[in-house]
Coordinates of C-alpha atoms in Angstrom, one line a residue:
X1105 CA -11.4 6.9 40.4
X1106 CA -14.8 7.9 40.8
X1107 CA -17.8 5.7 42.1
X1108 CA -19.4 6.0 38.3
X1109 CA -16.4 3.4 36.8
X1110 CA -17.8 0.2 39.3
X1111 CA -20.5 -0.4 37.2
X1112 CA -18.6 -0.3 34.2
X1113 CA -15.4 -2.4 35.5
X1114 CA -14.7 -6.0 35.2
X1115 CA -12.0 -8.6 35.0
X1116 CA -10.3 -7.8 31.6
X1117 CA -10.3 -11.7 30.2
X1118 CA -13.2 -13.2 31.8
X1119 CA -15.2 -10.5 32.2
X1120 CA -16.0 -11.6 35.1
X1121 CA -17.4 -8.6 38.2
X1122 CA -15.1 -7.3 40.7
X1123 CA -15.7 -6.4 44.5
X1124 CA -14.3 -3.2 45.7
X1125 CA -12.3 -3.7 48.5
X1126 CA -10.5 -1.6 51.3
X1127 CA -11.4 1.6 49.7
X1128 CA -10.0 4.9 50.8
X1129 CA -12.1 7.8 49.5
X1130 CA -11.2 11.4 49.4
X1131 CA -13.5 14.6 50.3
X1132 CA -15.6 14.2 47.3
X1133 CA -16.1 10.7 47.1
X1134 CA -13.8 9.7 44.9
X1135 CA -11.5 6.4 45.6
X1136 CA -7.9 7.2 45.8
X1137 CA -6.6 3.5 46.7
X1138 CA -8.3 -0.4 47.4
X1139 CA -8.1 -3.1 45.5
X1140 CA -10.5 -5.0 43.2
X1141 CA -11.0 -8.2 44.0
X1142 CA -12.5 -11.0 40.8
X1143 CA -14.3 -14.2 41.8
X1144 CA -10.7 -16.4 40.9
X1145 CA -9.0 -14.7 43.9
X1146 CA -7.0 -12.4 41.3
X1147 CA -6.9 -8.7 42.7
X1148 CA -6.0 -5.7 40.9
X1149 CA -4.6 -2.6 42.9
X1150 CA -6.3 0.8 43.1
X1151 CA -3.4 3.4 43.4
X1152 CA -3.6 7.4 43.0
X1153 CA -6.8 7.4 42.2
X1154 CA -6.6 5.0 39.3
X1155 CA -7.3 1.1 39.0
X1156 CA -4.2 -1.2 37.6
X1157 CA -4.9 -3.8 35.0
X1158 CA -1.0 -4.3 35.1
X1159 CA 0.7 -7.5 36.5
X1160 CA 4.2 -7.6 34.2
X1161 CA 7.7 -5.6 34.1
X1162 CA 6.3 -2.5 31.4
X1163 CA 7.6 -3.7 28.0
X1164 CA 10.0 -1.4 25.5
X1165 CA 6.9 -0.1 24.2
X1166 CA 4.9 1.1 26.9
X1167 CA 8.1 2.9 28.1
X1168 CA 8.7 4.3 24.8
X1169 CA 5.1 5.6 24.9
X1170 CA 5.2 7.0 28.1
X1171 CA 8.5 8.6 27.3
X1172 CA 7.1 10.4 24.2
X1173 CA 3.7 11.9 25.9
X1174 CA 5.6 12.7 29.3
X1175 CA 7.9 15.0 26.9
X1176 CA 5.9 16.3 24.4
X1177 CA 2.4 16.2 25.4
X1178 CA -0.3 16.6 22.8
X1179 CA -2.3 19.8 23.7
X1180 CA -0.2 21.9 21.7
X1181 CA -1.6 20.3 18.6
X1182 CA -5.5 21.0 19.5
X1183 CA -5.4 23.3 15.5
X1184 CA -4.4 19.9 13.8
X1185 CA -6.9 17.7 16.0
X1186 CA -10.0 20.1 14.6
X1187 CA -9.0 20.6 11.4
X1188 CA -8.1 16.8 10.6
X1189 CA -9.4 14.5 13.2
X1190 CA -12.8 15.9 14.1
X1191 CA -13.2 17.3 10.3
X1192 CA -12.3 14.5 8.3
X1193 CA -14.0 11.8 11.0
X1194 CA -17.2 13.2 12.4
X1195 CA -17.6 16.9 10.6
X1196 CA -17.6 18.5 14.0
X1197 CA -17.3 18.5 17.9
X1198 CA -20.6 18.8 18.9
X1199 CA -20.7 15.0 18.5
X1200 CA -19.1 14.7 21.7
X1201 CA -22.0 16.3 23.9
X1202 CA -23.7 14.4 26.0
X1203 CA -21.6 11.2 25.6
X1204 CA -20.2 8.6 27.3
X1205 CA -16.9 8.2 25.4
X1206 CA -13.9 5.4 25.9
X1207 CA -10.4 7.2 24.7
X1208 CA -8.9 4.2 24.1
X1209 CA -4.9 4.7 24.0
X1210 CA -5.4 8.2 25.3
X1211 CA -1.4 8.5 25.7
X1212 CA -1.3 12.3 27.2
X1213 CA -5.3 12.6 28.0
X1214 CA -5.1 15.7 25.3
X1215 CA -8.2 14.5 23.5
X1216 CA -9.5 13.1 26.6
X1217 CA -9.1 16.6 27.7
X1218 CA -11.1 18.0 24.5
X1219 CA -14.0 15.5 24.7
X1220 CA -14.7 16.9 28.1
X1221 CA -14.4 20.8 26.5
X1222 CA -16.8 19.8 24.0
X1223 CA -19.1 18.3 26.2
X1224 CA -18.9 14.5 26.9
X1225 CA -21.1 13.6 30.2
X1226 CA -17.7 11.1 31.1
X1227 CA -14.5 10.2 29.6
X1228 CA -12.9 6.4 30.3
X1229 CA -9.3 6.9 29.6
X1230 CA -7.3 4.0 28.7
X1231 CA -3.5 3.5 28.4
X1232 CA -0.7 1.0 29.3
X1233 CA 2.3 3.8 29.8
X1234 CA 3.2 5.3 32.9
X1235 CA 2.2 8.7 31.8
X1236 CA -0.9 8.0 33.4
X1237 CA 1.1 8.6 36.7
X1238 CA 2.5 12.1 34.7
X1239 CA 1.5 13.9 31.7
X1240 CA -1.9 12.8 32.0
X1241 CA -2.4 14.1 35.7
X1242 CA -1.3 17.9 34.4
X1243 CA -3.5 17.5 31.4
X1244 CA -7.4 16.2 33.2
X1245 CA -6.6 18.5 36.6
X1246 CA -9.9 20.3 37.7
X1247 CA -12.2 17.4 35.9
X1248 CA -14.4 15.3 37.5
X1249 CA -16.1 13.2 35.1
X1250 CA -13.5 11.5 33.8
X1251 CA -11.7 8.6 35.4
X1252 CA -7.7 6.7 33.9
X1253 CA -7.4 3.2 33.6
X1254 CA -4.0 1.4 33.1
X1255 CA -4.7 -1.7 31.5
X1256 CA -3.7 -2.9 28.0
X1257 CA -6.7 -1.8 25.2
X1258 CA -6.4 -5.5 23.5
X1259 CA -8.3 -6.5 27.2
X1260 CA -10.0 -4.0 28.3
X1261 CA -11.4 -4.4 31.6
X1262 CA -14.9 -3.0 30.8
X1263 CA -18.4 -4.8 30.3
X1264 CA -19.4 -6.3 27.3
X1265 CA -21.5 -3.5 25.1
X1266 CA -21.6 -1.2 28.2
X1267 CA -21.1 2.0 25.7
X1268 CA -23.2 3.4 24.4
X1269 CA -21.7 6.3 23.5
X1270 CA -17.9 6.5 21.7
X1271 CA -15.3 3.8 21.9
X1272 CA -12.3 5.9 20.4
X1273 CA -8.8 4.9 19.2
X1274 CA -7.5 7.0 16.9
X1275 CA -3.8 6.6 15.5
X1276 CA -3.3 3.9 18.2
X1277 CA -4.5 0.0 17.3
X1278 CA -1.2 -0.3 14.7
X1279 CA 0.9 -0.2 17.7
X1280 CA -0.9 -3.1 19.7
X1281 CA 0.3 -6.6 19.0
X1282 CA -2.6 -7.6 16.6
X1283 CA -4.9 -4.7 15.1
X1284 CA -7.6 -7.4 14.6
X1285 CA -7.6 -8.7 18.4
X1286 CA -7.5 -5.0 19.8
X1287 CA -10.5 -4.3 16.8
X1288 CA -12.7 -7.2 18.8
X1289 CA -12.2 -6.1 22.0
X1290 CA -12.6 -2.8 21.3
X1291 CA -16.0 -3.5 19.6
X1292 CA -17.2 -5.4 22.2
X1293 CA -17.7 -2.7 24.6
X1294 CA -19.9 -0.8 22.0
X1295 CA -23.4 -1.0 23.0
X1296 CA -26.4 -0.8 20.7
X1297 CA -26.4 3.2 19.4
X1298 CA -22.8 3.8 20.1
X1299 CA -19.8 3.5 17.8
X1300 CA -16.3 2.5 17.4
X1301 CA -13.9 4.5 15.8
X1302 CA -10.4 3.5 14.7
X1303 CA -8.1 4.0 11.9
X1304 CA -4.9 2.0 11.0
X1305 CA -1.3 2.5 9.8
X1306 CA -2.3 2.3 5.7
X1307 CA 0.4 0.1 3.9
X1308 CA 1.2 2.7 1.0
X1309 CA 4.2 0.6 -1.2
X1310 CA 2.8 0.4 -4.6
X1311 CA 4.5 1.3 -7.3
X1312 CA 8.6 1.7 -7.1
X1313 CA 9.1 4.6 -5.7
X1314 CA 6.7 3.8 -2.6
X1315 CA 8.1 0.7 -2.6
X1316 CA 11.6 1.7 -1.9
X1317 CA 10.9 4.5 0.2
X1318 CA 9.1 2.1 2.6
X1319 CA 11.3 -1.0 2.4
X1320 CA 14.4 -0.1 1.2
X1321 CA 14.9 3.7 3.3
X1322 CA 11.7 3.9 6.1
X1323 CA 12.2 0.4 7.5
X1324 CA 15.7 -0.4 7.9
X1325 CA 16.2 3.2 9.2
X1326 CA 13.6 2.4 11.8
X1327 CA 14.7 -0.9 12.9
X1328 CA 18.1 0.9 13.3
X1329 CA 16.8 4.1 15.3
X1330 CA 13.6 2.1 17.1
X1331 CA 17.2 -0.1 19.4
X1332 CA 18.8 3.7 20.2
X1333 CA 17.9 5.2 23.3
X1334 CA 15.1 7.7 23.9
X1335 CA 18.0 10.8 23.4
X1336 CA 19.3 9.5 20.8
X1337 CA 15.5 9.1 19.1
X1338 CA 14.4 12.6 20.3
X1339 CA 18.0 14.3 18.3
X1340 CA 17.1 12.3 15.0
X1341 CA 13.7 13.7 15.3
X1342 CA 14.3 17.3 16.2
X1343 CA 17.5 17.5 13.4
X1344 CA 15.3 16.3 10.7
X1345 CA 12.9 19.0 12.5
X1346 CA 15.0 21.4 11.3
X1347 CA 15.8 20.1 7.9
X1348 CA 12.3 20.0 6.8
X1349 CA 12.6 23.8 7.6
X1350 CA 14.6 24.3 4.3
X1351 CA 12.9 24.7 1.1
X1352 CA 13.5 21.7 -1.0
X1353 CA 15.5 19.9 1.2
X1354 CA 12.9 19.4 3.5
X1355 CA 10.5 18.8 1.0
X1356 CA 12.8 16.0 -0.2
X1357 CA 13.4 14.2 3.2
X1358 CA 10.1 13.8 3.3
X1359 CA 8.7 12.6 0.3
X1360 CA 12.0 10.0 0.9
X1361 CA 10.9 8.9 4.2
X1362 CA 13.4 9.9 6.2
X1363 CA 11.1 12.3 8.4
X1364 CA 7.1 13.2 8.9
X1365 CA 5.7 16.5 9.6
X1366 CA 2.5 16.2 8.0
X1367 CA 0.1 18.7 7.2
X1368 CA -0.1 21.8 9.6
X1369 CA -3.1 24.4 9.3
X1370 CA -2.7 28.0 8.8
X1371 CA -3.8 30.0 11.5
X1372 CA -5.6 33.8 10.8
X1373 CA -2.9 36.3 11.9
X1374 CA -0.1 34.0 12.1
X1375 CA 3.5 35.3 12.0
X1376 CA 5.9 33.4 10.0
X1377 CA 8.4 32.6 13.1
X1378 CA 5.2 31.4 14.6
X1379 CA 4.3 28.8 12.3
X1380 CA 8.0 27.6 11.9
X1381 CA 8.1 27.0 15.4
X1382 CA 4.5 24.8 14.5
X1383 CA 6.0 23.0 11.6
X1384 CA 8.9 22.1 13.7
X1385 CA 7.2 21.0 16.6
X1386 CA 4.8 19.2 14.4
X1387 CA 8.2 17.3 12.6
X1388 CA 9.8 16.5 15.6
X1389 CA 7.0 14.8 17.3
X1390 CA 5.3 12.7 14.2
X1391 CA 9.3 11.8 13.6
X1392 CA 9.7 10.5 16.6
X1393 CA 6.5 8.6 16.5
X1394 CA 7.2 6.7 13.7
X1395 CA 11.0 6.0 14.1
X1396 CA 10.0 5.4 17.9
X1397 CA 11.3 2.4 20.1
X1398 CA 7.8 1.3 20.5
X1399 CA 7.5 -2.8 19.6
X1400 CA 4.6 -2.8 17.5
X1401 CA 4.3 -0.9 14.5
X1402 CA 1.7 -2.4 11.8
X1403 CA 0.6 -1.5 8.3
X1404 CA -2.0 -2.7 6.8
X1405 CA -3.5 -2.9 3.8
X1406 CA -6.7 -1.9 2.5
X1407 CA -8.3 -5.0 1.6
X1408 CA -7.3 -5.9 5.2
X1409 CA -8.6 -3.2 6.7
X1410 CA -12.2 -3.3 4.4
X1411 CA -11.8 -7.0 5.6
X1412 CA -11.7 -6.6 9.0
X1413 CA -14.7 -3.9 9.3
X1414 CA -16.9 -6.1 7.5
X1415 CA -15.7 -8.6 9.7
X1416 CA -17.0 -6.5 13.1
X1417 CA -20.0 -5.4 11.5
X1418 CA -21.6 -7.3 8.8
X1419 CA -24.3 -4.9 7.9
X1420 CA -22.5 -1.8 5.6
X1421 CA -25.3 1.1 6.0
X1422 CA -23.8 0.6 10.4
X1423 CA -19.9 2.0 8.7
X1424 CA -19.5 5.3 7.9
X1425 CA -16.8 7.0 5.8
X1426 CA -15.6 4.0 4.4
X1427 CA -15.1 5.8 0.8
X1428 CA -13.5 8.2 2.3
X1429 CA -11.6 6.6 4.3
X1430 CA -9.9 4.6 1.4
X1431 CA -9.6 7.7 -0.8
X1432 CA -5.2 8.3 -1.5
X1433 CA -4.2 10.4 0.1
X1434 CA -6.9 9.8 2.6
X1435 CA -8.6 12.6 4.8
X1436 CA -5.9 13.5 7.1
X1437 CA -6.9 12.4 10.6
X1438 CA -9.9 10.4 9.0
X1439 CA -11.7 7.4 10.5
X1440 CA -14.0 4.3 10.5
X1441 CA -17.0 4.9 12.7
X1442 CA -18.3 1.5 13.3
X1443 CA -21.6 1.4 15.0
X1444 CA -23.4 -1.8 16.8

């Protein structure tokens, strides 16, 4: 943790300041371990370099979270992160110079990771799952402007509009316990200039064939797979990996909803065996997200979604790619940039 977070940090509900205390630094001046003491008497541990907003037993989601980005990490999918995310949401990287920028939900600190490639000044990486303790060690070793949080995002233990930079959560809020709550909170650290950027789950059941392919096949299979074990999760997703492989078959599993793989960019010079091995690895982890044993998984609509932008920001001209973002299909990757 460096010195930079304390003036950021606070009590996640009150928001009340916090006193470092008992502080062990190492060579560069960094805190590895203390606590954090708030005016109420509550304190909140310091531990490997990273402060803990966590006081409970870690839920079936945060497990299942950690699980999935402690196995399959998310740097091998920097192609898809260019080509959809930062195309379809901001047009290009060099948005990410000199700012301050919250990844909030970072999961393997991949695109925490990037923002600091592309130049961000400091990345605040938030997540609940214990592969802050893991995958997200490997993945920010040798960077120094960046400090981990463990803390839940719906109470984020940051200042009220203390960024005014990025406050990012992309593919994330749908698996808190309410979007809208996690939307607030999120918002509230956006300072004036900066932006929030989410996106949502879209609820996509209109018409009959939608409809049954989400109630009738996506959902009870889901509910079934979400109670199996993570090994049991991880061989549904990497069979119907391999499935989606064959021509027509594949195609048909997942227009059905029995398995994701999405869109995967062609790469100049690729050899075929090469991109299989992308399209599979591609399958097997967006099939495990989504038939995951994660708790929260919400969809929402678009009127909800419209509803609940308008609802953080009033004025529209402060909301970009809102037509875009409601285009079907949308932008892959694409999101609302909200801005205070």
């Amino acid at each position: 943790m460096t010195p930079y977070l304390l003036d950021y940090l606070c009590e996640p509900i009150t928001k009340a300041p916090l006193q470092l205390l008992d502080a062990i630094y190492d060579a560069d001046g960094n805190i590895l371990s203390g606590e954090l003491l708030a005016s109420s008497g509550k304190h909140y541990p310091i531990f490997n370099g990273i402060p803990r907003f966590v006081d409970f037993v870690p839920t079936k989601s945060v497990k299942s979270f950690g699980d999935e980005w402690n196995y399959f990490n998310f740097n091998e999918f920097h192609v898809n992160w260019l080509s959809h995310t930062v195309a379809n949401t901001f047009g290009s990287e060099d948005v990410f110079k000199d700012k301050l920028i919250v990844d909030a939900g970072g999961g393997s600190g991949a695109q925490t990771r990037w923002f600091l490639e592309y130049g961000a000044t400091h990345v605040i990486m938030m997540d609940l799952s214990h592969s802050v303790d893991d995958v997200v060690q490997r993945n920010l070793k040798g960077f120094k402007n960046v400090d981990v949080i463990q803390c839940s995002i719906d109470a984020p233990p940051l200042l009220d509009q203390c960024i005014d930079g990025i406050v990012y959560c992309h593919n994330v809020i749908q698996h808190t316990p309410s979007v809208e709550k996690t939307a607030h909170a999120l918002y509230q650290l956006v300072g004036f200039g900066g932006e929030l950027v989410f996106n949502c789950y879209p609820l996509n059941d209109r018409g009959l064939v939608r409809w049954v392919r989400f109630h009738i096949i996506y959902k009870p299979l889901r509910e079934l797979l979400s109670r199996m074990p993570f090994r049991v999760i991880l061989a549904y997703a990497r069979l119907m990996a391999v499935l989606r492989l064959v021509p027509v078959l594949g195609t048909f599993l997942e227009r059905s909803g029995f398995c994701v793989q999405g869109d995967v960019p062609f790469l100049d010079g690729e050899y075929a065996w090469a991109r299989m091995k992308r399209r599979f690895r591609n399958t097997s982890l967006n099939t495990f997200d989504s038939f995951g044993s994660h708790q929260y998984q919400h969809y929402k609509s678009d009127d909800e979604i419209r509803s609940l932008a308008r609802d953080l920001q009033p004025d529209a001209s402060k909301i970009l790619n809102m037509d875009k973002y409601f285009l079907r299909p949308a932008p892959i990757g694409c999101a609302l940039r909200i801005f205070r």
